Amino acid sequence: MESLNFPVDLSDLQTKLNPFLQTILASPAVQSAKPSTTADGVAVVLFLLSALGYITRGRIWDKPDPHHGIWFERPQLQDGASSGRTATTRDVSQKLSEGDYHCVIFWGSQSGTSERFAETLGRECLSHFGINALVADISDYDAESISKIQSTHFAIFLLSTYGEGDPSDNTAGLWDYLKQVQDKKTRLEGLRYFAFGLGNSNYKYYNRVLDVVADTLDNAGANALIPRQKADDANDGTEEDFQAWKDNAFALFRQLGFKQKTVAYQPTIELNFGAGAEGNRGDDITHAMSLVHQQTSSQSAIVPLTIKSAHELFAAGDRNCVHLELDLGNHDIVYKTGDHIGIWPCNPDEEIERLLKVLGVQSRKDEVFSITSDLDSVKPKVPSPTTLETTFRHHLEICAPVARKTIQDIVQFAPTPEAQATLLEIGQSRERYEHLTSTTHITLARLLESASAGEPWTSLPLAFVLENLLPLQPRYYSISSSSVITPRRIAVTALVVNKPVNGNSAIQGLTSNYLLSASDVASNATIPTPTYQRMSEGQGLHGSKVLAHVRKSKFKLPITSSTPLVLISAGTGFAPFRAFLQERAKLHAIGKPVGKILLFFGCRNEDDFIYQEELKRIQTELGEKLKIVTAFSRNGTKKYVQDRIDEYSSEVLGLLEAGANMYICGKASMAREVDMKLEHARSKANGLGEAEVKAWADSLKKRGKWRADVWG
């Protein structure tokens, strides 16, 4: 530590202070307040010492550390003379020039899809056209520097929209900058760009982020090299839409004078079996998951949670809806009512064996290997070292449909001419591909198995398989318990998905069937439940565990319990409202004032009415405070939630006018219909135009009075 020193001459300081002190002592205020007691004298001395301390601060004591700023510098901004680091810049135009890049590919992503597309596009720009592309997280650069991009370069935007037409978290800086562009009427004539958006047409503000960004750039004079294009995930079309847009981008590159090359497969990773790969095999799955999926401020660490209880919620039928209670135990994890839980499934035994067999690597499934790469941009999907069995079970989406682009790339490794012809037919026709994926559960293993009639694909590199399979992702569920009632136990409400295709076969939901298997609840389906490896300390349900983490949510009850509530749900969308109602019932029981609650719940029929008995009990406890409106779509007169909203619109609007908070949970298509019904009712009741109604709804949403937690 640096030693203290006193660079100020004390005698000089005294000389400077004397006039000041004399002035104070001679002032009328001090003269009129001469101390008459010992206490007064002490007070005067303390006052003078305080004044002296104030004057000498920064000269004699509490001197600023000239090196204090180093604590707040990014490591990459420090002088890299000894460490080999080089200074970086947040000016993207400067980065493009210094790095000899042709373009920048900005990605804005909430779930990682846009980021993956950007990295794929960047690699293919270089390999197919020799275009050196800077793949950039938008938040890594100052948005203002986009205006400095020279016309010799161009920018590509891959932007996701989520929620109520919201930009991804890392796009916030760009979003704010574009508002300034609009307000200040900034001109961007030198910017050449094109853009692709990711969204879902079931949502009301489908691809809003793309439209706002592109409209702002166009109005500011930027040059759109090709029209904006949008992906629609409503029917799982994102991958295909991206491929179609990429074809248009490649056509543009050819028009700009870049020559397209035929590229042989070049792996970006290397698998090293045996020597050098020994050690930790990745058998500690919790630790292995944490290496690849880091804890963030919005989500907890991944931990194994014990299933304490589980039971079936449907009264009858051929479907399952499972309620599970997960114990937080001694884990340093807390949740709040309205949060989400991310369940990390494993892949079923049958699909793992099928993939190992068709690749001809069954005998090597337990061999340990490490993964290396010479490219800094390659991010590991799989912790290393590990085994093929562990990789296919815990880390890659081997049950997901195969992208058409992947099918096209696999053709070169076909073991027979017949397999090659089959894959070419599928890969070259979007219509043929979409028909196949809509009528068949076409995983990678099933595709290879079908195309080659069971002939093993020994020439297909394992590196290719690991590069093209997506990393296994968690599936999120709204927590259906209250943190006030059960702070150390989380309830999950899971509908088991089995989508019928091609007769008696079905596409089985990975995580919902995994939870059904782990819960020991009997399956009501006509097809067998897949077999999953269990994390268990005993037989049956006792000690059975699932890997999970908690994710924060803004879907929260108001602080004041007297605030009225409008709760709108369908199916398992009721899950968070179960927690809301439990909490309100508890407050009412201890004498707290509780506002009126209007609950809408929709399902097929009485057999699908989840938590019906529990809801009746809460109804008895709350009395007139709770009103329940049901909507059955397959029970006599067909009614959907949005139909009931239309019937009760005046009551809903009255509660909103009285300050109620409204919450919608369920499928995005339902939420969109509810929005339309309420906006129409508001327009009719108050004689408002479309713009006025939209402003009314937006105002409620901005103030947190109208919230939605929806999916697909």
Coordinates of C-alpha atoms in Angstrom, one line a residue, residues 3-348:
S3 CA 2.5 5.4 2.3
L4 CA 0.8 8.5 3.5
N5 CA 2.4 11.9 2.9
F6 CA 1.6 15.5 3.6
P7 CA 2.6 17.7 0.6
V8 CA 1.1 20.8 2.2
D9 CA 3.3 23.0 4.4
L10 CA 1.4 23.2 7.7
S11 CA 2.7 26.7 8.6
D12 CA 1.6 28.0 5.2
L13 CA -1.8 26.4 5.8
Q14 CA -2.1 28.1 9.2
T15 CA -1.3 31.4 7.7
K16 CA -4.0 30.9 5.1
L17 CA -6.5 29.8 7.8
N18 CA -6.0 32.5 10.3
P19 CA -7.8 35.3 8.4
F20 CA -10.7 32.9 7.8
L21 CA -11.0 31.9 11.5
Q22 CA -10.7 35.5 12.7
T23 CA -13.5 36.5 10.3
I24 CA -15.7 33.8 11.8
L25 CA -14.9 34.7 15.4
A26 CA -15.5 38.4 14.7
S27 CA -18.9 37.8 13.1
P28 CA -22.0 39.2 14.9
A29 CA -23.5 35.7 15.1
V30 CA -20.5 34.3 17.0
Q31 CA -20.0 37.4 19.1
S32 CA -23.6 37.3 20.2
A33 CA -23.3 33.6 21.1
K34 CA -20.3 33.7 23.3
P35 CA -20.2 30.5 25.4
S36 CA -21.6 31.0 28.9
T37 CA -21.2 27.4 30.0
T38 CA -18.7 24.6 29.5
A39 CA -21.1 22.8 27.1
D40 CA -21.3 25.9 25.0
G41 CA -17.5 26.1 24.9
V42 CA -17.2 22.5 23.8
A43 CA -19.8 23.1 21.0
V44 CA -17.8 26.1 19.7
V45 CA -14.6 24.1 19.6
L46 CA -16.4 21.2 17.8
F47 CA -17.7 23.7 15.3
L48 CA -14.3 25.1 14.6
L49 CA -12.7 21.7 14.3
S50 CA -15.5 20.7 11.8
A51 CA -14.7 23.8 9.8
L52 CA -11.0 23.1 9.8
G53 CA -11.7 19.5 8.7
Y54 CA -13.8 20.6 5.9
I55 CA -11.2 23.1 4.6
T56 CA -8.3 20.6 4.8
R57 CA -10.2 17.7 3.2
G58 CA -8.4 16.6 0.0
R59 CA -5.2 18.5 1.1
I60 CA -4.1 16.7 4.3
W61 CA -6.6 13.9 4.7
D62 CA -8.9 11.9 2.4
K63 CA -6.8 12.7 -0.6
P64 CA -8.1 11.2 -3.9
D65 CA -6.2 8.2 -5.1
P66 CA -4.8 9.1 -8.6
H67 CA -5.1 5.4 -9.6
H68 CA -8.7 5.0 -8.3
G69 CA -10.2 4.8 -11.8
I70 CA -8.3 1.6 -12.5
W71 CA -10.8 -0.3 -10.4
F72 CA -13.6 0.5 -12.8
E73 CA -11.7 0.0 -16.1
R74 CA -12.6 -3.0 -18.3
P75 CA -9.7 -5.4 -18.4
Q76 CA -9.6 -5.1 -22.2
L77 CA -9.1 -1.3 -21.9
Q78 CA -5.9 -1.6 -19.8
D79 CA -2.5 -1.2 -21.3
G80 CA -1.7 -4.7 -22.7
A81 CA 2.0 -4.3 -23.0
S82 CA 2.8 -7.1 -20.6
S83 CA -0.4 -9.1 -20.9
G84 CA -0.7 -9.2 -24.6
R85 CA -4.1 -7.5 -24.6
T86 CA -5.0 -4.8 -27.1
A87 CA -7.3 -1.9 -26.4
T88 CA -10.8 -2.2 -27.8
T89 CA -13.2 0.4 -29.0
R90 CA -16.9 0.9 -28.7
D91 CA -17.0 2.8 -32.0
V92 CA -18.1 0.2 -34.5
S93 CA -17.0 2.2 -37.6
Q94 CA -13.5 2.4 -36.1
K95 CA -13.6 -1.4 -35.4
L96 CA -14.6 -2.1 -39.0
S97 CA -11.7 -0.1 -40.4
E98 CA -9.1 -1.4 -37.9
G99 CA -10.1 -5.0 -38.4
D100 CA -10.4 -4.8 -42.2
Y101 CA -14.0 -6.0 -42.1
H102 CA -16.4 -5.7 -45.0
C103 CA -19.5 -5.5 -42.8
V104 CA -20.9 -5.9 -39.3
I105 CA -23.7 -8.4 -38.3
F106 CA -25.5 -7.0 -35.3
W107 CA -27.6 -9.4 -33.3
G108 CA -30.3 -8.6 -30.7
S109 CA -31.4 -11.8 -28.9
Q110 CA -33.3 -12.8 -25.8
S111 CA -33.1 -16.6 -26.1
G112 CA -30.0 -17.0 -28.3
T113 CA -31.5 -17.7 -31.7
S114 CA -30.5 -14.4 -33.3
E115 CA -27.0 -14.8 -31.9
R116 CA -26.8 -18.3 -33.4
F117 CA -28.0 -17.1 -36.8
A118 CA -25.5 -14.2 -36.7
E119 CA -22.6 -16.5 -36.0
T120 CA -23.7 -18.9 -38.7
L121 CA -24.1 -16.1 -41.2
G122 CA -20.7 -14.7 -40.3
R123 CA -18.9 -18.1 -40.9
E124 CA -20.7 -18.6 -44.2
C125 CA -20.0 -15.1 -45.4
L126 CA -16.3 -15.8 -45.0
S127 CA -16.3 -19.4 -46.3
H128 CA -18.6 -18.8 -49.3
F129 CA -17.7 -15.3 -50.3
G130 CA -14.5 -14.2 -48.5
I131 CA -16.5 -11.5 -46.8
N132 CA -14.9 -10.7 -43.4
A133 CA -17.9 -10.0 -41.2
L134 CA -17.7 -8.6 -37.6
V135 CA -20.4 -10.5 -35.6
A136 CA -21.4 -8.1 -32.9
D137 CA -23.6 -8.0 -29.8
I138 CA -25.3 -4.6 -30.3
S139 CA -24.6 -3.7 -26.7
D140 CA -20.9 -4.0 -27.2
Y141 CA -20.8 -0.8 -29.3
D142 CA -22.2 2.7 -28.9
A143 CA -25.3 2.9 -31.1
E144 CA -24.4 6.4 -32.1
S145 CA -21.3 5.1 -33.9
I146 CA -23.6 3.3 -36.4
S147 CA -24.1 6.6 -38.1
K148 CA -20.3 6.8 -38.8
I149 CA -20.3 3.5 -40.8
Q150 CA -18.9 4.4 -44.2
S151 CA -20.6 3.5 -47.5
T152 CA -17.7 1.2 -48.2
H153 CA -19.1 -1.1 -45.5
F154 CA -22.6 -2.3 -44.7
A155 CA -24.6 -3.4 -41.6
I156 CA -26.8 -6.4 -41.1
F157 CA -29.3 -6.5 -38.3
L158 CA -30.8 -9.8 -36.9
L159 CA -33.4 -8.6 -34.3
S160 CA -35.7 -10.5 -32.1
T161 CA -39.1 -9.3 -30.8
Y162 CA -40.5 -10.7 -27.5
G163 CA -43.3 -10.0 -25.1
E164 CA -45.4 -6.9 -25.9
G165 CA -43.3 -6.0 -28.9
D166 CA -40.3 -5.4 -26.8
P167 CA -36.6 -5.4 -27.9
S168 CA -34.2 -7.9 -26.4
D169 CA -32.2 -6.6 -23.4
N170 CA -29.0 -6.1 -25.4
T171 CA -30.9 -4.0 -27.9
A172 CA -31.8 -1.3 -25.4
G173 CA -29.0 1.1 -26.4
L174 CA -30.0 0.9 -30.1
W175 CA -33.7 1.4 -29.2
D176 CA -32.9 4.6 -27.2
Y177 CA -30.6 5.9 -30.0
L178 CA -33.3 5.4 -32.7
K179 CA -35.7 7.5 -30.6
Q180 CA -33.0 10.3 -30.7
V181 CA -32.7 9.9 -34.4
Q182 CA -36.5 10.4 -34.7
D183 CA -36.6 13.3 -32.3
K184 CA -33.5 15.1 -33.8
K185 CA -34.3 14.2 -37.4
T186 CA -30.8 12.8 -37.8
R187 CA -29.8 11.9 -41.3
L188 CA -28.1 8.5 -42.1
E189 CA -27.7 8.7 -45.9
G190 CA -24.2 7.0 -45.7
L191 CA -25.5 3.8 -44.1
R192 CA -26.1 0.7 -46.2
Y193 CA -28.0 -2.0 -44.4
F194 CA -30.5 -4.9 -44.6
A195 CA -32.4 -6.6 -41.8
F196 CA -34.1 -9.8 -40.7
G197 CA -36.5 -10.1 -37.8
L198 CA -37.5 -13.0 -35.5
G199 CA -41.0 -13.1 -34.1
N200 CA -44.3 -15.0 -33.8
S201 CA -47.4 -14.0 -35.6
N202 CA -49.6 -15.3 -32.7
Y203 CA -48.4 -12.2 -30.8
K204 CA -50.1 -8.9 -31.3
Y205 CA -46.9 -6.9 -32.0
Y206 CA -45.4 -9.4 -34.4
N207 CA -41.8 -8.4 -35.4
R208 CA -42.4 -4.9 -34.1
V209 CA -38.7 -4.4 -33.3
L210 CA -37.7 -5.1 -36.9
D211 CA -40.3 -2.7 -38.2
V212 CA -39.4 0.1 -35.8
V213 CA -35.6 -0.2 -36.6
A214 CA -36.1 -0.5 -40.3
D215 CA -38.7 2.3 -40.5
T216 CA -36.4 4.7 -38.5
L217 CA -33.4 3.9 -40.6
D218 CA -35.3 4.3 -43.9
N219 CA -36.9 7.6 -42.8
A220 CA -33.4 8.9 -41.8
G221 CA -32.2 8.2 -45.4
A222 CA -30.4 4.9 -44.9
N223 CA -30.2 2.6 -47.9
A224 CA -31.9 -0.8 -47.5
L225 CA -30.0 -3.1 -49.9
I226 CA -32.8 -5.7 -49.8
P227 CA -36.3 -5.5 -48.3
R228 CA -36.7 -6.5 -44.6
Q229 CA -37.8 -10.0 -44.1
K230 CA -39.5 -11.7 -41.1
A231 CA -39.4 -15.1 -39.5
D232 CA -42.6 -16.5 -38.1
D233 CA -42.3 -19.1 -35.3
A234 CA -46.0 -19.6 -35.1
N235 CA -45.7 -22.8 -37.1
D236 CA -42.0 -23.5 -36.3
G237 CA -41.0 -21.7 -39.4
T238 CA -38.0 -19.7 -38.1
E239 CA -35.3 -21.9 -39.5
E240 CA -36.8 -22.1 -42.9
D241 CA -37.5 -18.3 -43.0
F242 CA -33.9 -17.6 -42.1
Q243 CA -32.7 -19.9 -44.8
A244 CA -34.9 -18.2 -47.4
W245 CA -33.6 -14.8 -46.3
K246 CA -30.0 -16.0 -46.3
D247 CA -30.5 -17.1 -49.9
N248 CA -31.6 -13.5 -50.8
A249 CA -28.5 -12.2 -48.9
F250 CA -26.2 -14.4 -50.9
A251 CA -27.8 -13.2 -54.1
L252 CA -27.1 -9.6 -53.0
F253 CA -23.5 -10.5 -52.3
R254 CA -23.1 -11.8 -55.8
Q255 CA -24.6 -8.5 -57.1
L256 CA -22.1 -6.5 -55.1
G257 CA -19.3 -8.3 -56.9
F258 CA -18.4 -11.0 -54.4
K259 CA -17.7 -14.4 -56.0
Q260 CA -19.4 -17.4 -54.4
K261 CA -17.2 -20.5 -53.8
T262 CA -18.1 -24.1 -53.4
V263 CA -17.0 -25.0 -49.9
A264 CA -16.1 -28.4 -48.6
Y265 CA -16.9 -29.1 -45.0
Q266 CA -14.4 -27.7 -42.6
P267 CA -14.9 -28.5 -38.9
T268 CA -14.7 -25.6 -36.4
I269 CA -14.1 -28.0 -33.5
E270 CA -11.9 -31.1 -33.0
L271 CA -12.7 -34.1 -30.9
N272 CA -9.7 -35.6 -29.1
F273 CA -10.4 -39.1 -27.8
G274 CA -8.2 -41.0 -25.3
A275 CA -4.8 -39.4 -24.5
G276 CA -5.2 -35.9 -23.0
A277 CA -8.9 -36.4 -22.5
E278 CA -8.8 -38.2 -19.2
G279 CA -9.9 -36.7 -16.0
N280 CA -13.3 -35.2 -15.2
R281 CA -15.7 -37.0 -17.5
G282 CA -18.5 -34.6 -16.9
D283 CA -20.4 -37.2 -14.8
D284 CA -21.3 -34.4 -12.4
I285 CA -24.1 -33.1 -14.6
T286 CA -25.0 -30.1 -12.3
H287 CA -21.4 -28.9 -12.5
A288 CA -21.2 -29.6 -16.2
M289 CA -24.4 -27.6 -16.9
S290 CA -23.1 -24.7 -14.9
L291 CA -19.9 -24.5 -17.1
V292 CA -21.9 -24.0 -20.2
H293 CA -24.9 -22.1 -18.8
Q294 CA -23.8 -19.4 -16.4
Q295 CA -25.8 -17.9 -13.6
T296 CA -27.0 -14.4 -14.3
S297 CA -28.7 -11.6 -12.4
S298 CA -32.1 -12.7 -13.7
Q299 CA -31.7 -16.5 -13.1
S300 CA -30.3 -18.6 -10.3
A301 CA -27.7 -21.4 -10.5
I302 CA -28.8 -24.8 -11.9
V303 CA -29.4 -27.2 -9.0
P304 CA -31.0 -30.7 -8.5
L305 CA -34.4 -30.3 -6.8
T306 CA -36.1 -33.3 -5.1
I307 CA -39.7 -34.1 -6.1
K308 CA -41.6 -34.3 -2.8
S309 CA -45.0 -35.1 -4.3
A310 CA -46.8 -35.4 -7.6
H311 CA -50.4 -36.1 -8.8
E312 CA -52.6 -36.0 -11.8
L313 CA -54.8 -33.0 -12.3
F314 CA -57.2 -34.1 -15.1
A315 CA -60.2 -36.1 -14.0
A316 CA -60.5 -38.2 -17.2
G317 CA -59.4 -38.4 -20.8
D318 CA -56.3 -39.5 -22.7
R319 CA -54.1 -36.6 -21.6
N320 CA -52.0 -35.9 -18.5
C321 CA -51.5 -32.7 -16.6
V322 CA -49.1 -33.2 -13.7
H323 CA -48.7 -31.2 -10.5
L324 CA -45.3 -31.6 -8.9
E325 CA -43.9 -30.1 -5.7
L326 CA -40.1 -29.5 -5.8
D327 CA -38.1 -29.0 -2.6
L328 CA -35.5 -26.2 -2.6
G329 CA -33.8 -27.9 0.4
N330 CA -30.5 -26.3 1.4
H331 CA -29.9 -24.6 -1.9
D332 CA -29.1 -20.9 -1.9
I333 CA -32.1 -20.2 -4.1
V334 CA -35.2 -18.1 -3.4
Y335 CA -38.3 -17.4 -5.6
K336 CA -41.0 -14.9 -5.6
T337 CA -44.7 -15.4 -6.5
G338 CA -45.0 -15.1 -10.3
D339 CA -41.5 -16.2 -11.1
H340 CA -40.6 -19.0 -13.6
I341 CA -38.8 -22.3 -13.1
G342 CA -36.6 -23.6 -15.9
I343 CA -36.6 -27.4 -16.1
W344 CA -33.5 -29.0 -17.7
P345 CA -34.6 -32.3 -19.2
C346 CA -32.5 -35.2 -20.4
N347 CA -33.0 -37.0 -23.7
P348 CA -34.8 -40.4 -23.7

